[in-house]
CSV table of C-alpha atoms in Angstrom, one decimal:
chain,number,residue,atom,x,y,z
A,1,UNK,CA,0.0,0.0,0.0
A,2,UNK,CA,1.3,3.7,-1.1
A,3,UNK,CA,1.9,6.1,2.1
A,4,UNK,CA,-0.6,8.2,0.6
A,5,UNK,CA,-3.2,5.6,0.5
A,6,UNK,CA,-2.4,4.7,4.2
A,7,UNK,CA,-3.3,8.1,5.3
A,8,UNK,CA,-6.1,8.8,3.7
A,9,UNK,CA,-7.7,5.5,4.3
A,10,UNK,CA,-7.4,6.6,8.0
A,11,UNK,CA,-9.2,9.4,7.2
A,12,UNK,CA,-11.7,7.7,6.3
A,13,UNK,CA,-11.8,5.1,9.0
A,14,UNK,CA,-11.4,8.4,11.5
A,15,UNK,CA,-14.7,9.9,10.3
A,16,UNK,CA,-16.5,6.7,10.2
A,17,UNK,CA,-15.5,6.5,14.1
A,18,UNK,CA,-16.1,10.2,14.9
A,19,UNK,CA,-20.0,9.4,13.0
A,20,UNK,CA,-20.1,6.7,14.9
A,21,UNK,CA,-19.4,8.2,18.4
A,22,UNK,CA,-21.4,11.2,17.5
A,23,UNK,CA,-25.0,9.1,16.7
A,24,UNK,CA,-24.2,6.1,19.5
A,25,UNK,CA,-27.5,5.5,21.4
A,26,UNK,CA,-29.3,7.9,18.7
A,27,UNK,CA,-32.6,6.7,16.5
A,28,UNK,CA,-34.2,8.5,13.8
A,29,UNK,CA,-35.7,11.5,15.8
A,30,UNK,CA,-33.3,12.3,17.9
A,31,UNK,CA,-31.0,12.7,14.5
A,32,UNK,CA,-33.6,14.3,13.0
A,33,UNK,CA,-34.1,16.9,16.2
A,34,UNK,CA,-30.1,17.6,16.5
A,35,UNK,CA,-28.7,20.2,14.0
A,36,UNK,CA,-25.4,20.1,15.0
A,37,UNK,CA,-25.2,16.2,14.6
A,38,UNK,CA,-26.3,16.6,11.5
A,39,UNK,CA,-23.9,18.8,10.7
A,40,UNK,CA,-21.2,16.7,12.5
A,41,UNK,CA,-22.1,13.8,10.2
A,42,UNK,CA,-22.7,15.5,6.8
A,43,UNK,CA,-19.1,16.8,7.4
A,44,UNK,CA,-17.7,13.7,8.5
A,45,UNK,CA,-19.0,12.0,5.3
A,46,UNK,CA,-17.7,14.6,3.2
A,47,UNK,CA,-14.3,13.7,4.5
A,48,UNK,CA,-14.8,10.0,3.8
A,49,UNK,CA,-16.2,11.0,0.3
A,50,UNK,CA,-13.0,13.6,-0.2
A,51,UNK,CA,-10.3,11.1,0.7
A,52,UNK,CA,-11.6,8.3,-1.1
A,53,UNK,CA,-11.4,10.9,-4.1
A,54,UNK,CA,-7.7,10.7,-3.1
A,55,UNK,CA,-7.0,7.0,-2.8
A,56,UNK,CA,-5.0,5.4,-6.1
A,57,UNK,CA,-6.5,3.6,-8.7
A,58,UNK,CA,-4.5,0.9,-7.8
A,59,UNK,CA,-5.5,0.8,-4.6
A,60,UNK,CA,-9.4,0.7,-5.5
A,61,UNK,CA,-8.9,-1.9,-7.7
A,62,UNK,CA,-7.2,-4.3,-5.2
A,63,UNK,CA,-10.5,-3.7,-3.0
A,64,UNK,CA,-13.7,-4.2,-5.3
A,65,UNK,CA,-15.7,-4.6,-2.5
A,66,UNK,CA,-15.9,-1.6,-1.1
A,67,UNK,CA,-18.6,1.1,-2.9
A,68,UNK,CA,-15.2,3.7,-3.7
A,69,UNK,CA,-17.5,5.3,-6.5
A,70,UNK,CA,-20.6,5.6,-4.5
A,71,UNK,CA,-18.4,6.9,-1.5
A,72,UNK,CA,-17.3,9.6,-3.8
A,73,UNK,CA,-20.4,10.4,-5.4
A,74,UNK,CA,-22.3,10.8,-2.2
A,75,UNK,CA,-20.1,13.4,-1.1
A,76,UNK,CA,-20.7,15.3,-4.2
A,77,UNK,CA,-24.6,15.4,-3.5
A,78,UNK,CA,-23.6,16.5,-0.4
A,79,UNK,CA,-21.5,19.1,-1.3
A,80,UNK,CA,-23.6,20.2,-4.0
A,81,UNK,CA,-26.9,20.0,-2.9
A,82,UNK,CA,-26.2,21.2,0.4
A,83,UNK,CA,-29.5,23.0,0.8
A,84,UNK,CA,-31.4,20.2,-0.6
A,85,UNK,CA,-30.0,17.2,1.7
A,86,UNK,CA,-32.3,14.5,2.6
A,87,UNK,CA,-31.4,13.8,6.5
A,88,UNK,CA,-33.5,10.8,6.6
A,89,UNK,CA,-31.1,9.5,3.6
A,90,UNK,CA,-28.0,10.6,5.7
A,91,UNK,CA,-29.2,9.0,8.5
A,92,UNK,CA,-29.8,5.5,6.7
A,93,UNK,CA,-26.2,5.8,5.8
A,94,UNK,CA,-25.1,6.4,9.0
A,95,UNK,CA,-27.6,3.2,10.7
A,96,UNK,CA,-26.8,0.7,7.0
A,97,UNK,CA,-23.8,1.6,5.8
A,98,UNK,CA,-21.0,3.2,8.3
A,99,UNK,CA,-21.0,0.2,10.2
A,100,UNK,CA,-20.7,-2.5,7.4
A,101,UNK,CA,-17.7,0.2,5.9
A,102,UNK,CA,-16.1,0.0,9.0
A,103,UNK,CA,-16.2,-4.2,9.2
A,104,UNK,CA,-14.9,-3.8,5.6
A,105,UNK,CA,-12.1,-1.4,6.2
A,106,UNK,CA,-11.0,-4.0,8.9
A,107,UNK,CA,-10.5,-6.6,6.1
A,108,UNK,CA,-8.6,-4.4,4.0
A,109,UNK,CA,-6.0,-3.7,7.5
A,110,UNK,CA,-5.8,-7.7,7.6
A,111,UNK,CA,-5.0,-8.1,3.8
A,112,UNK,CA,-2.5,-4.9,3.0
């Protein structure tokens, strides 16, 4: 594995945590009532979103099955459409995928 790809793959495990720690013990309408962990999250996954962007080719290529495109795009729609975010979208992400990306970021630790 590059350096490079080293440190921005813990940038991306580091926001996963911090989203992580943020919504622990949280369900849909206490996300939904909170601004500023919406906020806290939407910026967290814009991080996950920008490093990925970062990350070789090479190195997405040697892990297929993690969603690097659909990482990337999300941030763009985040980015983009920042007055048009759906939070009940944001917060699926956070309940179906953050904790499946993390178990899958532990596989690519044990195989690099």
């Amino acid at each position: 594995m590059v350096r490079d790809d080293q440190v921005y793959l813990a940038h991306i495990k580091d926001a996963l945590q911090q989203i992580s720690t943020y919504t622990d013990g949280m369900d849909t309408d206490a996300f939904l009532a909170n601004r500023m962990v919406q906020d806290a999250v939407i910026r967290q996954l814009e991080i996950v979103g920008e490093a990925t962007k970062k990350l070789s080719e090479s190195f997405r290529r040697r892990f297929p099955f993690i969603p690097w495109k659909d990482l990337a795009g999300f941030r763009d729609k985040l980015i983009h459409q920042y007055f048009g975010v759906d939070l009940t979208t944001v917060w699926q992400s956070v309940v179906d995928d953050v904790p499946t990306l993390l178990d899958e970021l532990k596989r690519i630790d044990m195989s690099a």
